[in-house]
Amino acid sequence: MPDVNEEQLVRAIARGDRAAFEELYRRTSPWLAVRLRRRCADDQVVAEVMQETYLAVWRAAGSFAGAAVDGTAVGWLWTIAARRLVDAFRRRAHQARPLPVAQTAPAAEDEVLAGALSDDVGGALRDLAPELRQVLQAMVLDGLTVRETAVLLGVPEGTVKTRARRARIAMREALS
């Protein structure tokens, strides 16, 4: 199925096509696992989130709106996974066992984003403090709410709001 894009695969999955599901998994699972590991250092949780995500894709493929709402299949998949990861953080918080948050070198997605933007915007992003960049990434790129971002990063909602405001101010100053 190399000539079929991810959106077409999701539409085929909605019709119950197992081969399309396997192809979507083959194409997206390595990328998704890396992206999840950047946010959670617990491999067991990442594996659970991956399983929950693809189960949700199988069950909800018919609800994918796609290009009709300027969405992509990969973006839809990431939204599901990010929300499942937030759910995992919430479950662990209730069990009083915090998840280790991964602290690694800049992700390729961060570097590509910075490189794809103008030199000014890319430089401003690179110059942001890591905690501000994490909030921007979660809220702007991943589309998470303040509450979801707080759970994901393990900080209070007020801290997320403060960091988001500081990030906007820093970006504005860097670009003016």
XYZ file of N, CA and C in Angstrom:
528
model
N 0.805 -1.206 0.000
C 0.000 0.000 0.000
C 0.849 1.271 0.000
N 1.977 1.271 -0.669
C 2.840 2.446 -0.628
C 2.240 3.690 -1.282
N 1.300 3.513 -2.202
C 0.724 4.664 -2.894
C -0.504 5.225 -2.181
N -0.828 4.703 -1.004
C -1.975 5.143 -0.229
C -1.473 6.002 0.923
N -2.091 7.178 1.113
C -1.648 8.032 2.219
C -2.347 7.622 3.518
N -1.921 8.222 4.624
C -2.439 7.845 5.943
C -3.932 8.134 6.071
N -4.401 9.210 5.472
C -5.830 9.520 5.550
C -6.651 8.428 4.863
N -6.186 7.968 3.725
C -6.887 6.891 3.024
C -6.850 5.599 3.844
N -5.739 5.375 4.543
C -5.648 4.193 5.397
C -6.678 4.256 6.519
N -6.825 5.432 7.141
C -7.802 5.579 8.225
C -9.213 5.335 7.689
N -9.498 5.831 6.513
C -10.825 5.621 5.924
C -11.067 4.118 5.657
N -10.023 3.420 5.221
C -10.145 1.972 4.997
C -10.310 1.233 6.335
N -9.629 1.698 7.358
C -9.772 1.106 8.693
C -11.210 1.256 9.166
N -11.817 2.391 8.875
C -13.210 2.623 9.265
C -14.138 1.586 8.631
N -13.730 1.053 7.485
C -14.520 0.021 6.808
C -14.131 -1.385 7.281
N -13.234 -1.452 8.274
C -12.832 -2.745 8.835
C -11.671 -3.414 8.136
N -10.878 -2.674 7.375
C -9.761 -3.237 6.617
C -8.550 -3.448 7.538
N -8.280 -4.705 7.886
C -7.163 -5.034 8.786
C -5.805 -4.725 8.143
N -5.683 -4.948 6.851
C -4.412 -4.669 6.169
C -4.086 -3.178 6.230
N -5.102 -2.341 6.113
C -4.887 -0.897 6.213
C -4.439 -0.534 7.626
N -5.036 -1.178 8.619
C -4.642 -0.934 10.010
C -3.182 -1.330 10.225
N -2.804 -2.495 9.726
C -1.422 -2.956 9.865
C -0.449 -2.007 9.169
N -0.838 -1.503 8.014
C 0.020 -0.563 7.286
C 0.153 0.763 8.043
N -0.955 1.259 8.578
C -0.884 2.494 9.365
C 0.011 2.295 10.576
N -0.135 1.175 11.245
C 0.707 0.869 12.402
C 2.176 0.802 11.985
N 2.464 0.108 10.888
C 3.849 -0.015 10.412
C 4.466 1.353 10.128
N 3.686 2.237 9.532
C 4.190 3.565 9.166
C 4.352 4.501 10.362
N 3.445 4.416 11.315
C 3.396 5.450 12.357
C 3.913 5.026 13.722
N 3.948 3.737 14.021
C 4.320 3.329 15.381
C 5.754 3.691 15.772
N 6.755 3.586 14.896
C 8.101 3.985 15.329
C 8.166 5.474 15.706
N 7.572 6.296 14.877
C 7.556 7.742 15.140
C 6.781 8.056 16.408
N 5.639 7.416 16.586
C 4.799 7.671 17.746
C 5.504 7.237 19.033
N 6.155 6.092 19.011
C 6.870 5.609 20.200
C 7.980 6.585 20.602
N 8.720 7.079 19.632
C 9.796 8.040 19.933
C 9.209 9.313 20.537
N 8.148 9.786 19.952
C 7.535 11.021 20.445
C 6.986 10.841 21.864
N 6.395 9.694 22.139
C 5.891 9.425 23.491
C 7.045 9.281 24.486
N 8.120 8.627 24.068
C 9.270 8.453 24.966
C 9.925 9.782 25.325
N 9.777 10.765 24.475
C 10.321 12.093 24.795
C 9.535 12.741 25.919
N 8.329 12.254 26.159
C 7.472 12.844 27.188
C 7.331 11.959 28.420
N 7.718 10.689 28.308
C 7.599 9.762 29.430
C 8.727 8.736 29.340
N 9.492 8.606 30.406
C 10.636 7.699 30.405
C 10.278 6.266 30.790
N 9.033 5.997 31.140
C 8.601 4.659 31.548
C 8.144 3.876 30.315
N 8.959 2.904 29.889
C 8.656 2.137 28.676
C 7.342 1.375 28.781
N 6.992 0.919 29.977
C 5.727 0.192 30.152
C 4.541 1.116 29.878
N 4.612 2.332 30.364
C 3.530 3.293 30.129
C 3.456 3.637 28.648
N 4.598 3.826 28.018
C 4.608 4.128 26.583
C 3.959 2.981 25.809
N 4.281 1.741 26.169
C 3.686 0.586 25.491
C 2.174 0.552 25.704
N 1.729 0.838 26.926
C 0.290 0.864 27.201
C -0.408 1.961 26.404
N 0.208 3.125 26.344
C -0.375 4.245 25.602
C -0.432 3.907 24.114
N 0.605 3.287 23.609
C 0.598 2.878 22.195
C -0.569 1.923 21.935
N -0.724 0.927 22.792
C -1.795 -0.051 22.613
C -3.159 0.634 22.683
N -3.358 1.495 23.674
C -4.631 2.203 23.813
C -4.897 3.100 22.604
N -3.845 3.718 22.094
C -3.985 4.619 20.954
C -4.453 3.863 19.714
N -3.783 2.771 19.398
C -4.155 2.034 18.187
C -5.498 1.331 18.340
N -5.851 0.950 19.550
C -7.183 0.402 19.792
C -8.234 1.481 19.530
N -7.955 2.698 19.996
C -8.873 3.820 19.755
C -8.972 4.126 18.262
N -7.858 4.044 17.549
C -7.876 4.273 16.097
C -8.766 3.234 15.427
N -8.614 1.969 15.810
C -9.433 0.914 15.208
C -10.913 1.165 15.463
N -11.231 1.550 16.698
C -12.635 1.734 17.076
C -13.241 3.027 16.532
N -12.434 4.077 16.425
C -12.973 5.398 16.100
C -12.586 5.900 14.716
N -12.048 5.063 13.873
C -11.604 5.512 12.550
C -12.731 6.182 11.766
N -13.952 5.750 11.986
C -15.088 6.338 11.285
C -15.355 7.782 11.689
N -14.858 8.210 12.841
C -15.094 9.581 13.300
C -14.019 10.550 12.814
N -12.991 10.045 12.130
C -11.924 10.909 11.628
C -12.469 11.821 10.541
N -12.352 13.138 10.760
C -12.890 14.115 9.803
C -11.873 14.471 8.730
N -10.599 14.390 9.054
C -9.534 14.610 8.075
C -9.492 15.980 7.462
N -9.236 16.001 6.166
C -9.037 17.249 5.430
C -10.252 18.158 5.487
N -11.414 17.605 5.770
C -12.625 18.425 5.857
C -12.518 19.483 6.955
N -11.694 19.202 7.967
C -11.487 20.176 9.051
C -10.012 20.574 9.143
N -9.305 20.513 8.024
C -7.874 20.844 7.951
C -7.033 19.981 8.881
N -7.428 18.730 9.059
C -6.683 17.815 9.903
C -5.954 16.784 9.076
N -4.996 16.123 9.714
C -4.278 15.041 9.055
C -4.456 13.791 9.895
N -4.275 12.654 9.283
C -4.396 11.394 10.002
C -3.312 11.285 11.070
N -2.111 11.717 10.743
C -1.018 11.648 11.701
C -1.279 12.604 12.868
N -1.799 13.777 12.594
C -2.152 14.710 13.661
C -3.252 14.157 14.552
N -4.235 13.511 13.947
C -5.321 12.882 14.693
C -4.773 11.772 15.591
N -3.879 10.971 15.032
C -3.246 9.893 15.789
C -2.474 10.452 16.977
N -1.692 11.519 16.753
C -0.926 12.110 17.842
C -1.851 12.691 18.915
N -2.946 13.299 18.526
C -3.896 13.843 19.500
C -4.426 12.738 20.394
N -4.767 11.611 19.804
C -5.241 10.467 20.589
C -4.150 10.015 21.553
N -2.938 9.853 21.056
C -1.835 9.369 21.882
C -1.508 10.347 23.014
N -1.474 11.632 22.709
C -1.152 12.628 23.740
C -2.195 12.609 24.848
N -3.444 12.476 24.474
C -4.509 12.424 25.487
C -4.432 11.127 26.291
N -4.077 10.041 25.653
C -3.915 8.775 26.391
C -2.740 8.877 27.365
N -1.689 9.575 26.969
C -0.544 9.761 27.861
C -0.948 10.614 29.067
N -1.717 11.652 28.830
C -2.216 12.469 29.936
C -3.062 11.601 30.870
N -3.894 10.746 30.306
C -4.701 9.837 31.131
C -3.805 8.936 31.982
N -2.713 8.454 31.395
C -1.783 7.597 32.143
C -1.149 8.371 33.292
N -0.788 9.632 33.044
C -0.226 10.461 34.111
C -1.261 10.649 35.214
N -2.503 10.851 34.845
C -3.566 11.021 35.846
C -3.745 9.750 36.674
N -3.765 8.605 36.000
C -3.910 7.333 36.729
C -2.775 7.161 37.726
N -1.559 7.450 37.300
C -0.411 7.309 38.199
C -0.472 8.316 39.339
N -0.981 9.499 39.073
C -1.100 10.507 40.127
C -2.073 10.025 41.199
N -3.143 9.374 40.772
C -4.109 8.836 41.737
C -3.512 7.682 42.525
N -2.575 6.990 41.922
C -1.915 5.870 42.610
C -0.689 6.350 43.383
N -0.426 7.654 43.335
C 0.709 8.283 44.032
C 2.054 7.750 43.557
N 2.140 7.363 42.291
C 3.409 6.937 41.710
C 3.670 7.793 40.482
N 4.397 8.893 40.642
C 4.631 9.757 39.489
C 5.453 9.059 38.411
N 5.149 9.393 37.180
C 5.887 8.847 36.047
C 7.152 9.664 35.828
N 8.234 9.002 35.474
C 9.440 9.764 35.160
C 9.279 10.479 33.825
N 9.544 11.764 33.814
C 9.454 12.545 32.589
C 10.806 12.507 31.907
N 10.814 12.203 30.638
C 12.057 12.082 29.894
C 12.705 13.450 29.711
N 13.980 13.521 29.976
C 14.764 14.726 29.751
C 15.886 14.341 28.795
N 15.739 14.700 27.536
C 16.714 14.298 26.540
C 17.139 15.502 25.716
N 17.998 15.242 24.770
C 18.435 16.279 23.836
C 17.244 16.719 22.997
N 17.360 17.845 22.313
C 16.240 18.314 21.490
C 15.806 17.253 20.483
N 14.500 17.106 20.343
C 13.952 16.131 19.400
C 14.126 16.632 17.983
N 14.130 15.694 17.067
C 14.230 16.058 15.653
C 13.069 16.958 15.266
N 11.872 16.675 15.818
C 10.704 17.495 15.485
C 10.917 18.944 15.919
N 11.595 19.155 17.071
C 11.871 20.508 17.523
C 12.838 21.210 16.568
N 13.858 20.464 16.162
C 14.854 21.054 15.276
C 14.279 21.322 13.890
N 13.441 20.417 13.403
C 12.806 20.625 12.098
C 11.886 21.836 12.163
N 11.100 21.923 13.249
C 10.203 23.057 13.410
C 10.987 24.358 13.421
N 12.035 24.401 14.196
C 12.840 25.615 14.272
C 13.465 25.932 12.915
N 13.924 24.891 12.199
C 14.534 25.111 10.895
C 13.525 25.487 9.825
N 12.296 24.986 9.949
C 11.266 25.263 8.951
C 10.738 26.684 9.083
N 10.846 27.242 10.246
C 10.382 28.602 10.454
C 11.462 29.566 10.014
N 11.104 30.823 9.914
C 12.104 31.804 9.528
C 13.240 31.785 10.534
N 14.379 32.300 10.127
C 15.534 32.334 11.025
C 15.201 33.042 12.326
N 14.417 34.113 12.252
C 14.065 34.863 13.455
C 13.221 34.028 14.413
N 12.177 33.400 13.885
C 11.276 32.604 14.733
C 12.013 31.369 15.249
N 12.749 30.694 14.372
C 13.513 29.516 14.790
C 14.520 29.861 15.871
N 15.199 30.972 15.716
C 16.156 31.411 16.734
C 15.474 31.743 18.045
N 14.330 32.405 17.955
C 13.587 32.746 19.177
C 13.137 31.479 19.900
N 12.697 30.476 19.149
C 12.303 29.202 19.769
C 13.489 28.522 20.435
N 14.620 28.496 19.742
C 15.817 27.858 20.302
C 16.292 28.572 21.558
N 16.088 29.886 21.624
C 16.567 30.665 22.759
C 15.663 30.598 23.981
N 14.447 30.081 23.814
C 13.543 29.953 24.958
C 14.107 28.967 25.975
N 13.839 29.241 27.236
C 14.211 28.290 28.281
C 13.458 26.977 28.021
N 14.067 25.832 28.333
C 13.431 24.541 28.046
C 12.024 24.404 28.627
N 11.812 24.898 29.836
C 10.480 24.750 30.444
C 9.432 25.570 29.701
N 9.820 26.701 29.120
C 8.888 27.511 28.324
C 8.613 26.837 26.987
N 9.671 26.281 26.387
C 9.524 25.594 25.108
C 8.615 24.367 25.263
N 8.739 23.642 26.383
C 7.888 22.470 26.620
C 6.419 22.866 26.672
N 6.118 23.967 27.345
C 4.730 24.416 27.446
C 4.203 24.803 26.064
N 5.000 25.556 25.310
C 4.573 25.926 23.954
C 4.340 24.693 23.097
N 5.245 23.741 23.185
C 5.112 22.525 22.388
C 3.827 21.793 22.740
N 3.567 21.621 24.026
C 2.373 20.882 24.446
C 1.090 21.604 24.056
N 1.047 22.919 24.280
C -0.196 23.655 24.052
C -0.405 24.024 22.588
N 0.658 24.448 21.921
C 0.508 24.934 20.549
C 0.667 23.792 19.536
N 1.749 23.047 19.631
C 1.988 21.994 18.640
C 1.122 20.765 18.884
N 0.989 20.360 20.173
C 0.228 19.151 20.468
C -1.251 19.438 20.695
N -1.618 20.702 20.858
C -3.013 21.072 21.013
C -3.632 20.666 22.343
N -2.817 20.552 23.378
C -3.336 20.166 24.677
C -3.882 21.378 25.425
N -4.806 21.130 26.334
C -5.355 22.190 27.177
C -4.360 22.502 28.285
N -4.647 23.565 29.031
C -3.794 23.924 30.171
C -3.760 22.761 31.162
N -4.918 22.197 31.448
C -4.984 21.082 32.413
C -4.185 19.880 31.906
N -4.357 19.519 30.635
C -3.624 18.381 30.080
C -2.124 18.642 30.077
N -1.738 19.862 29.762
C -0.323 20.221 29.776
C 0.233 20.111 31.185
N -0.529 20.567 32.163
C -0.092 20.487 33.560
C 0.138 19.040 33.984
N -0.785 18.177 33.614
C -0.644 16.758 33.969
C 0.553 16.162 33.246
N 0.685 16.450 31.970
C 1.777 15.907 31.169
C 3.140 16.324 31.716
N 3.274 17.591 32.084
C 4.566 18.102 32.553
C 4.754 17.938 34.059
N 3.692 17.574 34.755
C 3.804 17.372 36.194
C 3.959 18.654 36.980
N 3.311 19.717 36.517
C 3.363 21.012 37.211
C 1.933 21.514 37.396
N 1.727 22.435 38.344
C 0.378 22.983 38.549
C -0.105 23.764 37.319
N -1.429 23.861 37.182
C -2.014 24.593 36.057
C -1.559 26.049 36.048
N -1.477 26.653 37.215
C -1.016 28.040 37.293
C 0.384 28.209 36.736
N 1.235 27.228 36.975
C 2.601 27.267 36.435
C 2.580 27.195 34.917
N 1.703 26.351 34.380
C 1.568 26.249 32.914
C 1.142 27.596 32.339
N 0.154 28.218 32.959
C -0.324 29.520 32.471
C 0.780 30.562 32.531
N 1.515 30.570 33.635
C 2.614 31.532 33.789
C 3.685 31.299 32.732
N 4.056 30.034 32.542
C 5.095 29.727 31.545
C 4.624 30.055 30.131
N 3.356 29.797 29.844
C 2.823 30.130 28.517
C 2.888 31.630 28.290
N 2.532 32.403 29.307
C 2.583 33.868 29.191
C 4.027 34.331 29.014
N 4.938 33.780 29.827
C 6.360 34.148 29.711
C 6.906 33.791 28.335
N 6.493 32.644 27.797
C 6.956 32.219 26.473
C 6.462 33.171 25.394
N 5.182 33.568 25.481
C 4.635 34.523 24.499
C 5.368 35.852 24.560
N 5.612 36.337 25.778
C 6.321 37.609 25.944
C 7.740 37.491 25.379
N 8.437 36.410 25.699
C 9.800 36.225 25.213
C 9.828 36.151 23.694
N 8.870 35.436 23.114
C 8.813 35.339 21.647
C 8.542 36.708 21.035
N 7.604 37.430 21.609
C 7.257 38.759 21.101
C 8.469 39.689 21.148
N 9.183 39.678 22.293
C 10.380 40.515 22.434
C 11.476 40.113 21.459
N 11.661 38.829 21.275
C 12.711 38.345 20.380
C 12.410 38.692 18.927
N 11.150 38.779 18.585
C 10.750 39.025 17.202
C 10.498 40.491 16.882
N 10.538 41.349 17.901
C 10.278 42.775 17.618
C 11.554 43.554 17.368
